[in-house]
Amino acid sequence: MSENQESKLYEPSAAAREGAHVSGMAAYQRLVDEAEADHAAYWARLAREFITWKQPFTQALDDANAPFFKWFQDGTLNASYNCLDRHIEAGKGDKTALIFEADGGEVTRTSYKELLARTCRIANGLKSLGVKKGDRVVIYISMSVDGVAAMQACARIGATHSVVFGGFSAQSLRDRIEDTGAVAVITADQQVRGGKHLPLKAIVDEALALGGCDSVKNVLVVRRTGAELPMTAGRDLWMHELTAQQADACEPEWVEAEHPLFLLYTSGSTGKPKGVQHSTGGYLLHAALTTKWTFDLKDDDIFWCTADIGWVTGHSYITYGPLALGGTEVVFEGVPTYPDAGRFWKMIQDHKVTIFYTAPTAIRSLIKAAEGNEAVHPRRYDLSSLRILGSVGEPINPAAWEWYHANIGGGRCPIVDTFWQTETGGHMITPLPGATPLVPGSCTLPFPGITAAIVDETGNDVPNGQGGILVVKKPWPSMIRTIWGDPERFKKSYYPPELKGYYLAGDGAIRDAHTGYFTITGRIDDVLNVSGHRMGTMEIESALVSCTELVAEAAVVGRPDDTTGEAICAFVVLKRPRPTGEEAKKIAAELRNWVGREIGPIAKPKDIRFGDNLPKTRSGKIMRRLLRSIAKGEAITQDTSTLENPAILDQLSETN
Ligand code: WTA
């Protein structure tokens, strides 16, 4: 592997190096050294440079109550002021902030001035309903100018937003509303994806009807399609009616740096999804800093991150990072395959996108599409505006990397393979495009100031070339602050006592013996990564067994998949005799839909297999490793002598 890595180095071109914010490895190393010499002073310098503070902070890091770290604690700021007003004050009010392209292709440009006005109207509307600093607001909306403005509006008045991805079911939405205790939900009548109109407000109604959401006083509905909707009097309001009467200026609420900017739910290995709590000051600093250094963002760039605002990537690299820097970005409502699989390439061409950031799953599916249909091959489009490419969410396999590099980047654009997590707020391990020589499939080196390392189960460093557990040794400004309402779970999940106070990422990793580069080897817990979406196997198991009429027992594992990275494979024991043939297919389809309703379509198992039992040890523990082998279609090499009924292995190998 090491020899391979060195022979595959892609050095940054002179063009990539020239004028880059971080140009050359010596510049990278200087930053790493500066952080190492005085960690807190390094971050304090950057926090002063990147953030406009209302009241400057006097202390960078407070670690008195570790692992509940505090950054820039006595400073006050407002995130929306930093993303909008300050650029207007600097004379950039007419600069385009958002180039919004709707599913059907209509394009709307929103300047900084206009985005501020929209944000303030929504902020004032929220205030008129009594929403105030510290309240939580759930946002369940698709990609839109109003989606971004709604997040900014919450930040403006000090309300903590929690965006729920529009693909989650009513049940999942209900759970999040209840956990946050939100006072308001912002949604749209419908969402438009791939030419289809899909419900949003109707799902909010269904979620609220499920109960446990008494905290919600108002539902604000953005008009997207004009669909006829029942509106509950006294609770539901049209956003355009509410905001029509509002002023387009709103004094920002200056909040302490530690004030929770947002909660975002993500899956863990046990229990329900956890509400990851992020701060205002430290989070915004890293979102801005990484946008600048990792993407080398300049004033005239057209940046496009294809993520949804329902995920952390959409928070850091759509709503906050690019706007904090006064950049211009594309916001896309639709899907990469509509009206055809050339949509991304056409949009890059039309908007002259210079920096493009997407997920390996999208790349892999577009490779397939391009290979099957010359009309949507990227060579049919003018992609010469591009200068930097990015990848996020899951490991990018070297073949997809090479294709992306050659066909989208024309062989000239560096690819930044950014490793990070919902919990980390921003990039942790990533190349810097004007500095780091690249290796396909490796996220290369830690971002300056991020003390990523690989250790064994007792927290001791492992030598390069030997895999281990990925940790971060020192706290950093944009780290998760706690799990909303469950500080104990936060400590247990991320700061297990045996790891010497290091942050546990939950991924395995290995450093190359020669280059020292990091390669992520995948999760070390029961978290799956399907199309870049995080899912807990336990969550899907609970959803399956909650179908009490049918299901007696279920076990869920992941198996590698060429397009989605990992695929969900469920092994199910029914309360009735094991079905076969058509009946098995019918029940499998029913269960898939069940999981879709319980969690969301993204959690539907690809494979469902039925058995009379599950393989268990004598103590009754499900042998998941065995199930993983079966899911992959591998020959069983494990010792199966302890199994009560080895014949079930054959049963479980049959797909439906
Ligand atoms: C995985 C998404 C390899 C990893 C920003 C991590 C990656 C989880 C990469 C977080 C990458 C993310 N290479 N693996 N470049 N980026 N991952 O919270 O397993 O949705 O722990 O955040 O995705 O997923 P999350």
XYZ file of C-alpha atoms and ligand atoms in Angstrom:
681
model
C 0.000 0.000 0.000
C 2.738 2.465 0.924
C 4.708 2.030 -2.283
C 1.505 2.417 -4.144
C 0.684 5.643 -2.344
C 3.979 7.331 -3.101
C 3.834 6.394 -6.753
C 0.302 7.813 -7.000
C 0.978 11.297 -5.645
C -0.696 14.111 -7.554
C 1.280 17.271 -6.824
C -0.702 20.530 -6.868
C -0.175 22.296 -10.189
C 1.469 25.710 -10.356
C -1.983 27.126 -11.124
C -3.467 25.526 -8.003
C -0.593 26.763 -5.849
C -0.449 30.267 -7.163
C -2.404 32.729 -5.067
C -3.879 29.958 -2.920
C -4.761 30.954 0.638
C -2.496 28.148 1.782
C 0.121 27.731 -0.902
C 2.614 24.906 -0.699
C 3.404 22.374 2.032
C 5.708 24.774 3.848
C 2.781 27.138 4.398
C 0.648 24.225 5.614
C 3.413 23.151 7.978
C 3.796 26.667 9.385
C 0.122 26.641 10.355
C 0.415 23.195 11.909
C 3.456 24.376 13.875
C 1.744 27.550 14.990
C -1.166 25.494 16.356
C 1.166 23.050 18.022
C 3.191 25.794 19.702
C 0.079 27.336 21.285
C -3.215 25.647 20.436
C -5.485 28.205 22.116
C -3.560 31.205 20.749
C -3.743 29.820 17.215
C -7.517 29.467 17.366
C -7.863 32.846 19.074
C -5.941 34.511 16.235
C -8.230 32.940 13.633
C -11.377 33.708 15.628
C -10.397 37.390 15.627
C -9.623 37.298 11.917
C -12.721 35.441 10.687
C -15.490 36.567 13.022
C -16.832 40.036 13.700
C -17.470 40.063 17.434
C -19.879 42.425 19.130
C -17.967 42.006 22.336
C -14.488 40.530 21.901
C -13.638 37.406 23.898
C -10.785 37.447 26.385
C -10.207 33.708 26.750
C -10.066 31.241 23.845
C -10.516 27.863 25.547
C -12.072 26.966 28.863
C -11.336 23.312 29.624
C -12.215 23.414 33.330
C -15.200 21.129 32.810
C -13.801 18.740 30.174
C -15.133 17.211 27.979
C -17.670 20.047 28.045
C -15.263 22.472 26.441
C -16.064 26.144 25.913
C -14.549 28.410 23.299
C -14.457 32.225 23.180
C -16.955 32.131 26.030
C -17.170 35.777 27.010
C -17.373 36.985 23.411
C -20.720 37.868 21.844
C -21.702 37.735 18.191
C -24.511 37.015 15.809
C -24.102 34.414 13.070
C -26.482 36.066 10.615
C -24.767 39.440 11.096
C -21.502 37.701 10.189
C -23.068 36.012 7.144
C -24.997 39.009 5.791
C -24.781 42.517 7.285
C -21.049 42.808 7.458
C -20.651 42.192 3.731
C -23.265 44.844 2.979
C -21.450 47.254 5.312
C -18.316 46.492 3.305
C -20.077 47.580 0.103
C -20.972 44.136 -1.261
C -24.745 44.414 -0.845
C -25.463 43.919 -4.525
C -23.195 40.900 -4.857
C -25.080 37.684 -5.581
C -25.212 35.483 -2.509
C -27.402 32.680 -3.855
C -27.971 31.412 -7.374
C -31.010 29.240 -6.824
C -31.924 26.729 -9.503
C -35.317 25.106 -9.127
C -36.055 21.511 -10.023
C -37.607 22.629 -13.318
C -34.610 24.816 -14.199
C -35.855 28.330 -13.262
C -33.016 30.423 -11.844
C -33.341 33.107 -9.153
C -30.452 35.272 -8.030
C -30.529 36.708 -4.532
C -28.123 39.465 -3.558
C -26.726 39.902 -0.069
C -29.076 42.863 0.464
C -32.072 40.805 -0.635
C -31.099 37.813 1.455
C -30.725 40.044 4.500
C -34.147 41.592 3.887
C -35.732 38.140 3.502
C -33.976 36.893 6.629
C -35.130 39.911 8.634
C -38.740 39.560 7.524
C -38.811 35.945 8.626
C -36.987 36.881 11.840
C -39.529 39.612 12.578
C -42.351 37.228 11.726
C -40.998 34.704 14.210
C -40.629 37.435 16.818
C -44.214 38.562 16.265
C -45.289 35.049 17.201
C -43.300 35.248 20.413
C -40.321 33.143 19.300
C -37.293 34.337 21.228
C -33.683 33.619 22.098
C -33.200 30.065 23.310
C -36.395 28.706 21.731
C -36.053 25.815 19.281
C -37.480 25.949 15.779
C -37.721 22.841 13.594
C -37.251 23.434 9.869
C -38.667 20.770 7.534
C -38.224 22.158 4.065
C -36.474 21.344 0.818
C -33.626 23.267 -0.776
C -34.738 26.836 -1.250
C -33.826 30.454 -0.633
C -36.394 30.437 2.157
C -34.756 27.364 3.691
C -31.439 29.194 3.964
C -33.164 32.419 5.047
C -35.177 30.563 7.718
C -31.979 29.172 9.247
C -30.392 32.630 9.141
C -33.557 34.137 10.655
C -33.402 31.763 13.606
C -29.749 32.664 14.112
C -30.660 36.333 13.914
C -33.049 36.178 16.870
C -31.023 33.644 18.860
C -33.481 30.786 18.295
C -31.815 27.385 17.888
C -32.788 25.703 14.638
C -33.059 22.024 14.019
C -33.382 21.158 10.358
C -34.959 17.795 9.585
C -34.180 16.382 6.144
C -37.291 16.384 3.937
C -36.907 12.643 3.306
C -37.626 11.701 6.920
C -41.024 10.283 7.796
C -43.705 11.791 10.022
C -42.615 9.489 12.838
C -38.975 10.629 12.630
C -40.061 14.247 12.416
C -42.303 13.807 15.443
C -39.443 12.303 17.460
C -37.210 15.269 16.656
C -39.897 17.842 17.394
C -40.561 16.217 20.731
C -36.897 15.907 21.662
C -36.146 19.547 20.830
C -39.360 20.894 22.382
C -39.685 23.191 19.372
C -42.127 26.118 19.586
C -42.511 26.423 15.824
C -42.091 24.373 12.667
C -41.154 25.990 9.374
C -42.132 23.988 6.302
C -43.477 24.364 2.751
C -46.707 23.227 1.173
C -44.806 20.689 -0.920
C -41.367 19.932 -2.245
C -40.487 19.428 -5.890
C -37.945 16.790 -6.789
C -37.352 15.111 -10.106
C -40.526 16.604 -11.584
C -42.687 15.251 -8.771
C -44.579 17.169 -6.123
C -44.083 15.556 -2.740
C -45.791 16.440 0.522
C -44.140 18.421 3.333
C -46.881 20.245 5.253
C -49.077 17.115 5.202
C -46.243 15.210 6.886
C -45.903 17.942 9.518
C -49.651 17.600 10.203
C -49.258 13.854 10.517
C -46.247 14.227 12.823
C -48.066 16.631 15.119
C -51.120 14.357 15.168
C -48.945 11.502 16.436
C -48.759 13.362 19.745
C -46.055 14.538 22.093
C -45.572 17.823 20.243
C -47.529 20.165 22.505
C -44.641 22.590 22.556
C -45.421 23.577 18.950
C -47.485 26.763 18.826
C -47.162 27.602 15.148
C -46.515 26.004 11.789
C -45.238 28.435 9.143
C -45.843 27.315 5.592
C -43.844 28.567 2.627
C -45.834 28.454 -0.596
C -43.884 26.426 -3.135
C -46.367 24.672 -5.416
C -49.630 26.315 -4.426
C -51.162 22.996 -3.436
C -54.489 23.146 -1.609
C -53.827 22.497 2.055
C -55.890 22.280 5.183
C -54.635 24.990 7.574
C -55.304 24.615 11.276
C -56.709 27.912 12.555
C -54.628 29.571 15.258
C -51.657 27.321 14.531
C -50.815 27.385 10.839
C -49.763 30.509 8.982
C -48.664 31.163 5.433
C -45.125 32.512 5.470
C -45.882 35.078 2.754
C -48.805 36.452 4.748
C -46.835 36.597 7.959
C -43.802 38.259 6.385
C -45.764 40.702 4.192
C -46.420 42.890 7.208
C -42.881 42.727 8.579
C -40.062 45.236 8.329
C -37.027 44.139 6.356
C -34.622 45.196 9.074
C -34.204 43.360 12.365
C -31.627 44.141 15.015
C -29.529 41.009 15.551
C -29.692 39.330 18.932
C -26.106 39.319 20.193
C -25.527 35.941 21.782
C -22.692 34.434 23.774
C -20.249 32.389 21.716
C -21.472 29.177 23.355
C -25.135 29.863 22.595
C -26.523 26.846 20.680
C -26.794 27.835 17.018
C -28.384 24.556 16.024
C -29.241 20.980 16.876
C -28.875 18.368 14.192
C -29.946 14.778 14.696
C -27.668 11.973 13.641
C -27.486 8.235 14.159
C -25.370 6.485 16.720
C -24.768 2.836 17.443
C -27.456 2.583 20.097
C -30.837 4.075 20.781
C -32.572 6.911 19.037
C -30.833 9.522 16.881
C -29.016 12.063 18.988
C -29.359 15.818 18.834
C -25.858 17.085 18.186
C -25.581 20.564 19.721
C -23.349 23.145 18.076
C -22.199 26.498 19.388
C -22.389 29.837 17.581
C -18.826 31.210 17.789
C -16.633 28.151 17.475
C -18.865 26.537 14.882
C -19.057 29.619 12.678
C -15.302 30.090 12.867
C -14.568 26.609 11.549
C -17.305 26.717 8.896
C -15.784 29.947 7.545
C -12.152 28.941 7.971
C -12.499 25.553 6.286
C -14.544 27.041 3.429
C -11.677 29.442 2.854
C -8.731 27.077 3.155
C -10.116 23.732 1.993
C -11.904 25.182 -1.022
C -9.516 28.108 -1.431
C -12.610 30.295 -1.809
C -11.976 33.683 -3.444
C -14.241 36.636 -3.978
C -15.078 35.787 -7.594
C -15.634 32.042 -7.145
C -18.938 30.339 -7.844
C -19.184 27.678 -5.186
C -21.574 24.749 -5.353
C -22.116 22.253 -2.591
C -24.768 19.740 -3.696
C -25.712 18.625 -0.177
C -29.127 19.244 1.338
C -29.534 21.721 4.202
C -31.024 18.786 6.127
C -27.514 17.419 6.637
C -24.494 18.949 8.312
C -22.744 19.501 4.975
C -25.573 21.802 3.963
C -25.255 23.684 7.244
C -21.509 24.289 7.107
C -21.006 24.595 3.360
C -24.261 26.201 2.212
C -25.895 28.183 4.995
C -22.913 29.294 7.033
C -19.380 28.907 5.582
C -19.723 30.454 2.103
C -21.999 33.243 3.359
C -19.706 34.073 6.289
C -17.029 34.727 3.658
C -19.305 36.782 1.400
C -19.144 34.187 -1.378
C -21.499 33.392 -4.239
C -23.011 29.931 -4.245
C -25.406 27.747 -6.160
C -28.376 26.270 -4.292
C -30.118 23.437 -6.111
C -33.603 22.201 -5.415
C -33.617 19.073 -7.533
C -31.885 15.758 -8.058
C -28.817 14.877 -10.162
C -30.763 12.658 -12.552
C -33.574 14.994 -13.600
C -34.383 15.743 -16.363
C -31.371 13.551 -17.115
C -28.086 12.483 -15.539
C -26.285 15.411 -17.159
C -27.978 17.889 -14.796
C -24.939 18.544 -12.573
C -22.650 19.029 -15.567
C -25.143 21.332 -17.271
C -25.472 23.409 -14.116
C -21.688 23.692 -13.766
C -21.583 24.887 -17.373
C -24.528 27.300 -17.062
C -23.441 28.927 -13.799
C -19.695 28.717 -14.486
C -19.153 26.919 -11.227
C -15.536 27.083 -10.062
C -15.687 24.892 -6.938
C -17.857 21.781 -6.884
C -18.444 19.702 -3.749
C -20.431 16.469 -3.865
C -20.621 12.916 -2.509
C -18.983 9.748 -3.861
C -22.408 8.106 -4.209
C -23.484 10.793 -6.646
C -20.235 10.436 -8.566
C -20.559 6.652 -8.785
C -24.140 6.775 -10.006
C -23.280 9.473 -12.568
C -20.349 7.382 -13.826
C -22.777 4.540 -14.488
C -25.187 6.885 -16.210
C -22.455 8.453 -18.370
C -21.125 5.057 -19.374
C -24.595 3.980 -20.422
C -25.561 7.147 -22.292
C -23.173 9.348 -24.262
C -25.668 12.239 -24.193
C -25.112 12.752 -20.465
C -21.362 12.156 -20.492
C -19.517 15.088 -18.899
C -17.427 15.512 -22.062
C -20.570 16.872 -23.719
C -20.440 19.887 -21.389
C -18.062 22.778 -20.934
C -16.621 22.259 -17.469
C -13.625 24.521 -17.967
C -14.755 26.969 -15.256
C -13.977 24.392 -12.561
C -10.807 24.741 -10.521
C -11.413 22.682 -7.384
C -13.452 19.546 -6.698
C -14.506 18.143 -3.356
C -15.825 14.872 -1.966
C -17.605 14.232 1.325
C -19.652 11.815 3.342
C -18.008 8.457 2.759
C -14.761 7.036 1.484
C -14.213 7.704 -2.219
C -12.884 4.607 -3.956
C -9.797 5.269 -6.096
C -11.574 4.331 -9.353
C -14.306 6.922 -8.753
C -11.630 9.450 -7.690
C -9.707 8.927 -10.934
C -12.856 9.296 -13.017
C -13.886 12.467 -11.154
C -10.374 13.868 -11.571
C -10.124 13.089 -15.296
C -13.701 13.623 -16.515
C -14.990 16.418 -14.313
C -11.752 18.104 -13.304
C -10.156 17.729 -16.739
C -7.069 16.381 -14.994
C -6.286 19.866 -13.674
C -8.505 20.300 -10.593
C -7.336 19.117 -7.183
C -9.868 16.938 -5.362
C -10.292 17.650 -1.674
C -11.484 14.445 -0.016
C -12.851 15.917 3.190
C -13.276 13.678 6.211
C -15.518 15.038 8.945
C -18.753 14.367 10.821
C -21.939 16.007 12.043
C -20.237 16.189 15.418
C -17.087 17.912 14.182
C -18.902 20.844 12.578
C -16.408 21.135 9.728
C -13.502 19.466 7.958
C -11.087 17.482 10.102
C -8.789 15.635 7.721
C -8.505 17.008 4.216
C -6.063 18.115 1.572
C -5.632 21.852 1.012
C -5.804 22.290 -2.748
C -2.783 24.560 -3.198
C -0.598 22.615 -0.822
C -1.230 18.914 -0.358
C -0.065 16.304 -2.887
C -3.078 14.029 -3.394
C -3.505 10.280 -3.240
C -6.760 8.832 -4.605
C -8.783 7.369 -1.752
C -6.916 9.145 1.041
C -8.182 12.202 2.920
C -4.468 12.949 3.456
C -3.609 15.162 6.451
C -5.321 16.887 9.362
C -6.573 20.428 8.882
C -4.128 22.769 10.683
C -5.041 22.841 14.381
C -6.888 19.497 14.297
C -4.934 16.942 16.306
C -6.204 13.785 14.603
C -4.385 10.598 15.548
C -4.726 6.835 15.428
C -4.608 4.905 18.685
C -5.295 1.438 20.076
C -8.085 0.487 22.530
C -6.168 2.014 25.416
C -5.464 5.324 23.726
C -1.826 4.649 22.829
C -0.548 5.813 19.463
C -0.139 3.091 16.878
C 2.731 3.290 14.399
C 2.044 4.401 10.829
C 1.122 1.510 8.590
C -0.910 -0.083 11.359
C -4.637 0.540 11.581
C -6.465 1.689 14.691
C -9.082 3.966 16.148
C -9.384 7.529 14.895
C -9.333 10.130 17.679
C -8.789 13.852 18.062
C -6.459 14.606 20.931
C -7.234 18.241 21.651
C -10.575 20.057 21.638
C -11.314 22.319 18.662
C -13.738 25.243 18.310
C -16.463 23.623 16.173
C -16.737 20.398 18.126
C -20.074 19.054 19.354
C -20.902 20.622 22.725
C -23.261 17.983 24.017
C -26.119 15.746 23.001
C -29.270 17.779 23.529
C -30.814 16.760 26.816
C -28.380 13.914 27.401
C -24.918 15.024 28.566
C -24.156 11.541 29.909
C -24.660 10.004 26.500
C -22.376 12.681 25.055
C -19.591 11.692 27.460
C -20.097 7.993 26.926
C -20.251 8.202 23.143
C -17.352 10.544 22.484
C -15.106 10.520 25.548
C -14.877 6.922 26.782
C -12.611 6.779 29.864
C -10.103 4.362 28.333
C -9.126 6.842 25.607
C -7.237 9.353 27.778
C -9.615 12.212 27.152
C -9.422 11.994 23.369
C -12.464 12.551 21.154
C -13.608 9.232 19.669
C -14.760 9.706 16.075
C -16.233 6.215 15.664
C -14.181 5.480 12.559
C -11.209 3.232 11.988
C -8.240 4.631 10.102
C -4.714 3.864 8.991
C -1.764 6.148 8.241
C 0.508 5.330 5.362
C 4.000 4.271 6.428
C 5.702 6.649 3.985
C 3.441 9.640 3.495
C 1.746 9.587 6.907
C -1.525 10.100 5.046
C -4.786 9.025 6.643
C -7.177 6.593 5.005
C -10.533 6.055 6.700
C -11.325 2.360 6.897
C -14.966 2.694 7.978
C -17.061 2.856 11.112
C -16.028 0.790 14.093
C -19.512 0.860 15.582
C -22.925 -0.248 14.345
C -23.399 2.768 12.143
C -23.916 2.271 8.413
C -23.177 4.738 5.679
C -25.670 4.363 2.855
C -25.261 6.878 0.033
C -23.428 9.092 2.508
C -26.354 8.965 4.946
C -25.673 7.782 8.439
C -27.959 5.079 9.816
C -27.814 3.076 13.007
C -28.410 -0.643 12.543
C -30.268 -0.577 15.880
C -32.622 2.102 14.608
C -33.601 -0.034 11.626
C -33.919 -3.136 13.806
C -36.228 -1.270 16.184
C -38.308 -0.080 13.239
C -38.639 -3.664 11.977
C -39.591 -5.200 15.317
C -42.094 -2.417 15.910
C -44.101 -4.166 13.181
C -45.390 -6.389 15.969
C -47.983 -8.142 13.863
C -45.371 -9.708 11.636
C -41.895 -9.532 13.081
C -40.525 -11.566 15.954
C -36.885 -10.655 15.641
C -34.603 -8.743 13.286
C -30.912 -8.096 12.790
C -29.508 -5.510 10.415
C -26.018 -5.362 8.932
C -24.342 -3.510 6.099
C -22.756 -4.970 3.020
C -20.606 -3.234 0.408
C -22.499 -1.809 -2.553
C -21.009 -0.484 -5.787
C -23.208 2.592 -5.928
C -24.396 3.412 -2.429
C -21.161 2.473 -0.639
C -23.009 0.298 1.819
C -26.412 -1.346 1.506
C -28.774 -2.299 4.316
C -29.373 -6.010 4.719
C -32.019 -7.203 7.198
C -32.423 -10.722 8.577
C -35.909 -11.276 9.852
C -37.693 -13.953 11.851
C -41.445 -13.702 11.451
C -44.157 -14.624 13.910
C -45.466 -16.995 11.265
C -43.654 -19.795 9.418
C -40.790 -18.680 7.220
C -42.193 -17.500 3.879
C -40.737 -18.521 0.533
C -41.220 -17.559 -3.119
C -43.893 -14.994 -3.924
C -45.058 -14.748 -0.333
C -41.550 -13.896 0.828
C -41.318 -11.160 -1.822
C -44.661 -9.738 -0.762
C -43.761 -9.609 2.924
C -40.328 -8.175 2.166
C -41.998 -5.352 0.213
C -44.399 -4.750 3.090
C -41.541 -4.535 5.573
C -39.592 -2.163 3.354
C -42.562 0.167 3.259
C -42.956 -0.176 6.988
C -39.374 0.965 7.571
C -39.938 3.779 5.071
C -42.875 4.978 7.158
C -41.086 4.556 10.480
C -37.816 6.283 9.545
C -37.867 7.426 5.921
C -37.258 5.958 2.466
C -33.464 6.236 2.928
C -33.646 3.542 5.615
C -35.438 0.910 3.525
C -33.390 -2.302 3.526
C -32.121 -3.342 0.117
C -32.144 -7.026 1.079
C -34.569 -8.704 3.427
C -33.988 -12.359 4.226
C -36.144 -14.664 6.270
C -35.077 -17.441 8.599
C -36.664 -19.678 11.227
C -34.119 -18.201 13.592
C -31.017 -16.014 13.685
C -27.530 -17.420 14.235
C -26.763 -16.973 17.918
C -24.069 -17.900 20.364
C -24.944 -20.140 23.311
C -25.437 -17.040 25.416
C -28.043 -15.842 22.933
C -26.012 -13.120 21.238
C -26.661 -12.634 17.548
C -23.527 -13.493 15.566
C -23.409 -10.338 13.494
C -20.080 -11.114 11.962
C -21.585 -14.247 10.489
C -24.519 -12.229 9.195
C -22.153 -9.765 7.581
C -20.453 -12.626 5.735
C -23.801 -14.022 4.593
C -24.906 -10.570 3.450
C -21.759 -10.252 1.362
C -22.296 -13.720 -0.095
C -18.961 -14.872 1.352
C -18.149 -18.427 2.274
C -18.525 -18.920 6.022
C -15.100 -19.345 7.559
C -16.083 -18.670 11.151
C -16.560 -21.495 13.594
C -20.253 -22.383 13.466
C -20.106 -25.345 15.827
C -21.886 -23.382 18.546
C -24.913 -22.780 16.366
C -28.042 -24.588 17.383
C -29.251 -24.973 13.854
C -26.609 -24.477 11.150
C -29.245 -25.063 8.450
C -30.540 -21.528 9.021
C -27.374 -20.214 7.380
C -28.615 -21.621 4.079
C -32.039 -20.134 4.643
C -30.584 -16.710 5.363
C -28.498 -16.781 2.208
C -31.606 -16.625 0.018
C -32.498 -13.131 -1.148
C -36.016 -11.888 -1.774
C -17.994 9.049 6.996
C -20.858 13.887 7.019
C -14.361 8.582 4.521
C -17.316 8.629 8.282
C -19.914 15.081 6.833
C -17.881 9.604 9.296
C -16.109 9.724 5.475
C -19.303 9.748 8.814
C -15.706 10.915 4.830
C -19.917 11.061 9.217
C -14.562 10.851 3.968
C -17.452 11.320 6.055
N -13.923 9.661 3.854
N -15.425 8.571 5.323
N -14.129 11.899 3.290
N -16.563 11.880 5.206
N -17.200 10.016 6.218
O -22.133 12.759 10.351
O -17.685 7.312 8.588
O -23.239 12.415 8.105
O -17.834 9.134 10.622
O -21.129 13.731 8.362
O -19.216 9.654 7.389
O -21.167 11.233 8.631
P -22.011 12.535 8.899
